[in-house]
Structures are given as C-alpha cells and as structure tokens.
XYZ file of C-alpha atoms in Angstrom:
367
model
C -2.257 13.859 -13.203
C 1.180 12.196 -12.762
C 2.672 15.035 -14.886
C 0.763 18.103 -12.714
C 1.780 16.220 -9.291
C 5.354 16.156 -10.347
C 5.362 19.334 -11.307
C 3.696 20.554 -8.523
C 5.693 19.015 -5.278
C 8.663 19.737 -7.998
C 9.733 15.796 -8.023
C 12.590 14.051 -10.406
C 9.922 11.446 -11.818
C 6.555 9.425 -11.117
C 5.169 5.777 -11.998
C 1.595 4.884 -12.490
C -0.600 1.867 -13.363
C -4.294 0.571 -13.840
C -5.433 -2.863 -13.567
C -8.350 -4.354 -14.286
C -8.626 -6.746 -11.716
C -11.197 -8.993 -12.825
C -9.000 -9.357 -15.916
C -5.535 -9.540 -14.849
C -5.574 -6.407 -17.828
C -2.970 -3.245 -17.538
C -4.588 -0.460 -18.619
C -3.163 2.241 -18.427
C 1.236 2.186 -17.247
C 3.088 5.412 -17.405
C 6.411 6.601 -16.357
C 7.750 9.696 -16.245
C 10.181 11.576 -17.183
C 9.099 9.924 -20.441
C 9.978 10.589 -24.266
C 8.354 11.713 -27.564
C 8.829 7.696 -29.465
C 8.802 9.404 -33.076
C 12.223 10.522 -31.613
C 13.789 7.998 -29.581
C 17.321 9.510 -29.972
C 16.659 12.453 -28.185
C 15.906 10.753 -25.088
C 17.983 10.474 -22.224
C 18.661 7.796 -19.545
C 15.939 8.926 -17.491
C 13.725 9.056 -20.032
C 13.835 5.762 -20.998
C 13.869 3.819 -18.046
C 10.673 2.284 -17.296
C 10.096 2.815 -13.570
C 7.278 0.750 -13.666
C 8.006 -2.342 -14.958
C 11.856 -2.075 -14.412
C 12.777 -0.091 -11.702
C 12.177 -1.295 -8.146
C 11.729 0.645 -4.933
C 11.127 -0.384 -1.336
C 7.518 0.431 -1.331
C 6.501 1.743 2.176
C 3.378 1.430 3.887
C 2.079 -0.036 1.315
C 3.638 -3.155 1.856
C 2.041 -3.390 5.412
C -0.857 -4.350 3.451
C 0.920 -8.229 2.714
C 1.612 -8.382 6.684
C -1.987 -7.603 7.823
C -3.480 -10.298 5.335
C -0.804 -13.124 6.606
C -1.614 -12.208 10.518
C -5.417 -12.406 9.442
C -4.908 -15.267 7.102
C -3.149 -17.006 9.988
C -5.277 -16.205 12.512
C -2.667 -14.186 14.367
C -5.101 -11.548 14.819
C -8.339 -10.289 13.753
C -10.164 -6.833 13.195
C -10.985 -6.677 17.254
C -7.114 -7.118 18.308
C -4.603 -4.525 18.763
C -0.721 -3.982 19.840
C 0.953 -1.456 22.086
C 2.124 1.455 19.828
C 2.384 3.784 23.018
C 6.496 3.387 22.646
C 8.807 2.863 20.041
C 10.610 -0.846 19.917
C 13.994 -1.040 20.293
C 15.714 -4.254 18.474
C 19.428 -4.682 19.224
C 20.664 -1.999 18.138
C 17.694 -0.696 15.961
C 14.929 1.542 17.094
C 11.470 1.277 15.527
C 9.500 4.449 15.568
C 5.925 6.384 14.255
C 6.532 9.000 12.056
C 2.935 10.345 13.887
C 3.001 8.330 17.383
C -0.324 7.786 19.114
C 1.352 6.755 21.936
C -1.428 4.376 23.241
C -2.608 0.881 22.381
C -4.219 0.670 18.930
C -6.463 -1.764 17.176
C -5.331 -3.450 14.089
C -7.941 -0.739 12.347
C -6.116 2.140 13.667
C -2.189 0.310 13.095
C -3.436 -0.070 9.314
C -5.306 3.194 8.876
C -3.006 5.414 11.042
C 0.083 3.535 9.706
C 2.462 2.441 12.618
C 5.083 0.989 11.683
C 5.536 0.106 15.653
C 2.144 -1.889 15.781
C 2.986 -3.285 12.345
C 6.576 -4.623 13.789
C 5.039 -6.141 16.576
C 2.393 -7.983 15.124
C 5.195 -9.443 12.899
C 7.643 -10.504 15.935
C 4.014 -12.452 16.323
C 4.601 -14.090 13.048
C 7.984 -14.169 12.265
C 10.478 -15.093 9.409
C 9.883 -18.306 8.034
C 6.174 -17.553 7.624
C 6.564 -14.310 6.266
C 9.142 -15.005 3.291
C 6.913 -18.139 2.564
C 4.116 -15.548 2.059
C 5.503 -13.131 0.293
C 7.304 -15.497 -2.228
C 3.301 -16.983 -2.879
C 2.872 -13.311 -3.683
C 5.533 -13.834 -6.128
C 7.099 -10.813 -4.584
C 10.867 -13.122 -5.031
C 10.844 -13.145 -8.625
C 9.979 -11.357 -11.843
C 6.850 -10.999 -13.120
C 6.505 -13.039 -16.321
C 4.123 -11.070 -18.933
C 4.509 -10.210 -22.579
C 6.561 -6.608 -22.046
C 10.552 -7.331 -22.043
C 11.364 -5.707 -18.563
C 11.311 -8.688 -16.451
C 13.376 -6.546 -13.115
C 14.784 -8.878 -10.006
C 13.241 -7.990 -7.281
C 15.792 -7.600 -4.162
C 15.898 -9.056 -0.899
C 18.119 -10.089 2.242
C 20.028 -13.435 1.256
C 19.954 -14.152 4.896
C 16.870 -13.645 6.374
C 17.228 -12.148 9.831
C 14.541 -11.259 12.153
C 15.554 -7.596 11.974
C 14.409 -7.975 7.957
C 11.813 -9.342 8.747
C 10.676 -6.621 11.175
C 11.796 -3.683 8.464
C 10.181 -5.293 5.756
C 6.972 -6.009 7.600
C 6.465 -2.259 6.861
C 8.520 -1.856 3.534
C 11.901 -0.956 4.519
C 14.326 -3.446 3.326
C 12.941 -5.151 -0.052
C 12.665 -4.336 -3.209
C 9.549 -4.865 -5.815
C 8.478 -3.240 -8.904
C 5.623 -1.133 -9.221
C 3.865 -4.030 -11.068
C 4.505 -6.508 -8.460
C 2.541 -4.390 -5.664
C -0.197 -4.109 -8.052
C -0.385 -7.667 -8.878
C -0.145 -8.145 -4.983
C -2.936 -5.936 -3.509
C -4.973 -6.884 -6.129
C -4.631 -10.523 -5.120
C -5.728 -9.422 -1.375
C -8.842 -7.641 -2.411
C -9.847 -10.193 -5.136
C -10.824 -13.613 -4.505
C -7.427 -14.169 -3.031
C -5.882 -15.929 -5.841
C -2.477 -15.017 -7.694
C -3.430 -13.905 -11.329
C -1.106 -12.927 -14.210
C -1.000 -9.573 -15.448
C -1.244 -8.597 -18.868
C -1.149 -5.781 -21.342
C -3.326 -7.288 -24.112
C -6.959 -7.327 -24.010
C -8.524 -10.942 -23.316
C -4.814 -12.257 -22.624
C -5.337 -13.596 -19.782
C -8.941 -15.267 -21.025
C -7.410 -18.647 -21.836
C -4.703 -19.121 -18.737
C -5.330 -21.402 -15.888
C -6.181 -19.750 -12.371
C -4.034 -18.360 -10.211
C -2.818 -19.966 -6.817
C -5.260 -19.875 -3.922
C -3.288 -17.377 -1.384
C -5.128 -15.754 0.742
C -9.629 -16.896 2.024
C -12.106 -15.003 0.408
C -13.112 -14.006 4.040
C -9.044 -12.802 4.446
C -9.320 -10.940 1.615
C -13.508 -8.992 2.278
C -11.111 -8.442 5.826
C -9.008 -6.544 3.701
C -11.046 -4.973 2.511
C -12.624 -3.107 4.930
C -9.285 -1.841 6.174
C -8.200 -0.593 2.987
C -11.621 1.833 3.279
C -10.616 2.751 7.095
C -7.848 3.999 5.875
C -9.736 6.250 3.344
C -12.348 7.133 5.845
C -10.715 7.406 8.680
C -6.825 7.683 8.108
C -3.778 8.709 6.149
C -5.500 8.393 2.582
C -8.686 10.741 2.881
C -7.669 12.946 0.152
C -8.556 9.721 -2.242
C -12.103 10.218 -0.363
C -14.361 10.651 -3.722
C -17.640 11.635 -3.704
C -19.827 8.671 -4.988
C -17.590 6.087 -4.914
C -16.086 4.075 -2.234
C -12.458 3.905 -2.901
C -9.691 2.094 -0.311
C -6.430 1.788 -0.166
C -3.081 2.782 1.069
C -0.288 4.772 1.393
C 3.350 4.389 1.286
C 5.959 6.839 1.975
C 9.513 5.368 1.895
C 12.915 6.943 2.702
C 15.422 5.886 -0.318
C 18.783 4.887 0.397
C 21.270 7.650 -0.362
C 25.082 6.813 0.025
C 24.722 3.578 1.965
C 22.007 4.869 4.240
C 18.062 6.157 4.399
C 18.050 9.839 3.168
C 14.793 11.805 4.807
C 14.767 14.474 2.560
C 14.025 12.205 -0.340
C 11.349 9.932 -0.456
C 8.779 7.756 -2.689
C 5.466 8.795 -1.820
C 2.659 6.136 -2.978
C -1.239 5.642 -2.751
C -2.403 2.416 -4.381
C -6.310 2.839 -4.518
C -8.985 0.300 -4.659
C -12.509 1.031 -6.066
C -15.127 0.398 -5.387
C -14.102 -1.185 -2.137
C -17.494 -3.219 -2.169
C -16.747 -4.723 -4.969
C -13.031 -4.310 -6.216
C -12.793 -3.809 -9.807
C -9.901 -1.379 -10.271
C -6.462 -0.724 -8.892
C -4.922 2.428 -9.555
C -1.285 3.131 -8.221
C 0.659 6.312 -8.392
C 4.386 6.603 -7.079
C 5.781 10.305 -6.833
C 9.612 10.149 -6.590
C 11.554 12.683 -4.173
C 8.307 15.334 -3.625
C 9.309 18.679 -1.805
C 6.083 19.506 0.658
C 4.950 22.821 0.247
C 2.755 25.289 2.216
C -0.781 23.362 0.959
C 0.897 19.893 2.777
C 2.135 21.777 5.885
C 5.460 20.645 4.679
C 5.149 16.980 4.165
C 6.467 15.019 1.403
C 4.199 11.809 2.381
C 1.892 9.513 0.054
C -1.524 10.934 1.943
C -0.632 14.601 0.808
C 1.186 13.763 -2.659
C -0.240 10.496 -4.187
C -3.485 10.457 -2.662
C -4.782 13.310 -4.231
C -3.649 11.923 -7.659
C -5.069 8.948 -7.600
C -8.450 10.605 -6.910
C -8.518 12.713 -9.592
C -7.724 10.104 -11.692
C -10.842 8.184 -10.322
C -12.820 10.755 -10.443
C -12.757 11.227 -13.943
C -12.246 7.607 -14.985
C -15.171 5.883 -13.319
C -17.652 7.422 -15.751
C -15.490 6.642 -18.380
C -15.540 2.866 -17.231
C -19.331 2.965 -16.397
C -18.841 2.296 -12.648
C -21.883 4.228 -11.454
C -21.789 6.121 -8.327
C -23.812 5.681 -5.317
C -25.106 8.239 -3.046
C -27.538 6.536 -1.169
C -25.547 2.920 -0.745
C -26.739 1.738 2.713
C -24.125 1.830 5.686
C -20.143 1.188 4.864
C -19.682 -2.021 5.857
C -16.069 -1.079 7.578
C -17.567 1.072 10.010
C -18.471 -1.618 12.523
C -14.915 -2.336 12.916
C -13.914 1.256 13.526
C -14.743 1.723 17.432
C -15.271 5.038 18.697
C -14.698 5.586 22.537
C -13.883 7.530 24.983
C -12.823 4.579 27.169
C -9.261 2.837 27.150
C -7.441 0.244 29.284
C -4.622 1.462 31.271
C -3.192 -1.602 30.333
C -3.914 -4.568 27.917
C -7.031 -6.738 29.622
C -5.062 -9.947 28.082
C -1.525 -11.141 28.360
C 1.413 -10.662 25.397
C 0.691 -8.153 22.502
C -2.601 -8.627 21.667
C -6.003 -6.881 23.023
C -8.971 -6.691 21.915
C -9.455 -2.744 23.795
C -8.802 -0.110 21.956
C -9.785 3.542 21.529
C -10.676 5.772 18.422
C -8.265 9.169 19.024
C -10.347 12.166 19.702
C -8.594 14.368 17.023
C -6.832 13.234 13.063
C -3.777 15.516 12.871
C -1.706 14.527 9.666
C -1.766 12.386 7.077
C-alpha cells in the first residue's frame, strides 16, 4: 500500500509501522525506497536509510494529539470548551494561520477534528512551556527509544525553550521525533495511559516492568473519542472503514528546505487507531513530498494521501488478525460530544479563551 501510494502521488519515499498495543509488539515496519538484502551492495543511500526508526521528521497534526491530552489531563479544558479560531494569531513577529479557516469559535471537537492549528496555539498559550516540555519528555519524545534494533535516532528540539516553540510545536512545527516515537506516543494516549516499550520480538516485552503512569484512563477514553471525530466527522474520513471503528489523525507538515518551510514539499501522515472502542492496533503511514493530483483536488495533505492507505491496510488486515467487524454496534460513543447547531454566540458567553458554545459547520469542504 506504501509502495502504490508512493507511486501514485509520485513521492521520493514512505515510512510505515504496526503496533500491537496491548503488547508493546512491532509488527509490521517498512521503509521505502528499500533494497533487495540478498544484494546489499547494490543499494544506495536512500535505500538504506531506515526512515522509520532513524530518520526524524516534524510530524504535523499529528502531534496536536500530545497537546489535547495535556490540556485534558490538566484540566485546561474539556470536550464542551472551545477557542476563537475566527482569526489568525499573530505572535511578535509570527503569524499563526488555518490552512482551512472556519473563521468562528470552535469546540475542542471541531479544533481536533478540523485541525486548527489557531485553536490548537491558543489552547497552548493556556498551558504554556514548562508544562508542555515536562509532558512531552514523559512521552519520552526527548530521547531515543531504547529497543533491540541498532537505530537509536536523537530526537531534536529547541535548546532554549521559548514560548514561540512552544506555540509551533503545540501543532508539530518545530521538533523532531521518529516515526517510532509517535507510535509509541499515541499509543500511550489511547491505552491505559501508561508509557510501554516497544519491541520487535514476539513476547519481548512479557517479562518488563510497566510503563510510567502518564496520562488517566478517563484522559486517555477522552482521547479517544476525538481520535473517531476526526474519522467521522473531519480531515481523516477516507480511513472511514466499513465495520470497524477506526480513529485517528492526520499530519501534514511543511519540511524545511534551505533554512526555511518549503510548501511544495511536505510529509503527509495518518496514524490510525482501531477499533477506537477498544484500541488494539496502531497503524502509521508517512508519505514523503506527495504531488496532489486531479482525484485530491490538488492537495498534497495526510487526509487525501495517508488516510486512504492506512485503510486499505485495515481493511485487509483485521480479518487477518481476527478483529471481527460490527455492523450493528449500538451508538458511537463520540457522537454526544459532536454538537450539531444552527445556533452560535456572537461572542464567547465566558471570559478569556475558553467557551463552552460552539457550532457544528453546515458544510465539510476539504480534508
């Protein structure tokens, strides 16, 4: 599927992954372009780098993911707040926009699920610095992942930690992770909340001790039900697979091109959960530098490229793993969060950023 995507959206390379998140097990880790290994010497440089245990990339959207749980975590905000997206925030000398503005208030559902980096900025001016960078390096997202492969990559971050990091990496612009350690992450939010080691041999993780505690288990059912919004109702409804109740997110990251962001080139990303209900899977694809075509309208973004992908690949892999589907499963349980009116404030009912008013846009446009 990596392979057929790549060629597809004609892209220079792609990075995938399965965990088994009960297990802490790597299934399945691929990186392409890749090499025939009964002829090692005819590979090139690209061919042998391992993009996904090696290479790291400032992941995107995805990364909002680790700044919803921390606001929810510490009770910043809940399901039933929102921010004011309706203009972009200007920092200094830095302007924060929506690559799809909604120009109105929006509920943490519809920040998460509609992807605003401009709702997602302001909830972290809520947090701020200290608590975030003590978050993320729980997540061990400040050092390499130990496990029994030789690729141990550094991931890369702002020595000095400035509030106008803080605000770009609150949405994935500005640090730098392996594939592997957004897995490990995400899978730690929709889990029991606890920080477990990854391995790549089966029952290797059977005599460790537990992970650290880092997020509640009510955090991480919170997370949840976003990560299905965003398949239901947002930029990821391509991953939408009949039968099976799959959440997630998508990422879709300028790369930095001759000491700037280059918007022509970007790393388009869905890391999918399923099922949702019950998490026992993770299954990431990463499509680097995509072209958009006539069948995406043009975009190069993670909800056109990788979204897709990862569906397929779920499609076909669930029966191979046994996870039955369900057609007749009673009422998703993120839909109560997910208010639909016609109604909306002409401003917020409560003073500073938060609100608890929000309205459901009467039309999806892009993902």
């Amino acid at each position: 599927e990596m392979r057929r995507t790549v060629e597809e959206f004609h892209a220079i390379g792609a990075a995938g992954v399965v965990l088994d998140i009960k297990t802490g097990e790597l299934l399945a880790m691929s990186s392409l372009p890749d090499f025939d290994p009964h002829f090692p010497s005819r590979a090139g440089d690209a061919q042998r780098f391992d993009r996904v245990a090696l290479g790291t990339y400032e992941m995107g959207s995805t990364f909002k993911s680790f700044t919803f749980a921390l606001a929810l975590e510490s009770g910043i905000a809940n399901l039933h707040n929102g921010y004011d997206a309706s203009n972009p925030l200007h920092y200094a000398n830095f302007t924060i926009t929506d690559s799809h503005p909604k120009r109105r208030w929006l509920s943490l559902p519809e920040i998460y699920a509609y992807s605003s980096n401009v709702g997602t900025a302001r909830m972290f001016l809520d947090i701020g610095t200290h608590r975030q960078k003590e978050f993320l390096n729980k997540l061990g997202m400040l050092k390499p992942i130990d496990f029994e492969m030789p690729e141990h990559a550094q991931p890369l971050y702002p020595k000095d930690w400035k509030e106008i990091n803080g605000i770009t990496i609150a949405y994935g612009h500005g640090i730098s992770v392996t594939p592997l350690h957004l897995v490990r992450g995400i899978a730690t939010l929709v889990g029991d909340g606890t920080l477990e080691p990854l391995t790549v041999l089966k029952d290797g993780n059977k005599d460790k001790a537990r992970g650290e505690r880092v997020i509640s288990a009510q955090t991480a059912l919170q997370m949840r039900r976003l990560m299905r919004m965003v398949v239901r109702h947002g930029t990821a409804g391509k991953a939408d697979i009949a039968g099976y109740r799959v959440g997630g997110k998508t990422g879709t990251a300028e790369k930095v091109q001759g000491g700037g962001y280059n918007k022509d080139n970007k790393m388009a990303s869905f890391i999918g959960v399923f099922p949702i209900d019950a998490p026992r899977y993770i299954v990431l694809v990463m499509i680097d530098e995509p072209k958009g075509n006539k069948i995406t309208f043009g975009f190069a973004t993670g909800g056109w490229i990788a979204a897709p992908a990862v569906g397929r690949v779920i499609e076909r892999m669930a029966p191979l793993m046994d996870v039955k589907p369900g057609f007749d499963v009673a009422g998703d349980d993120a839909e109560q969060y997910w208010v639909d009116t016609e109604k909306r404030p002409s401003s917020p009912p409560l003073p500073g950023l938060r609100t608890a008013a929000y309205v459901r846009p009467v039309a999806f446009v892009t993902r």
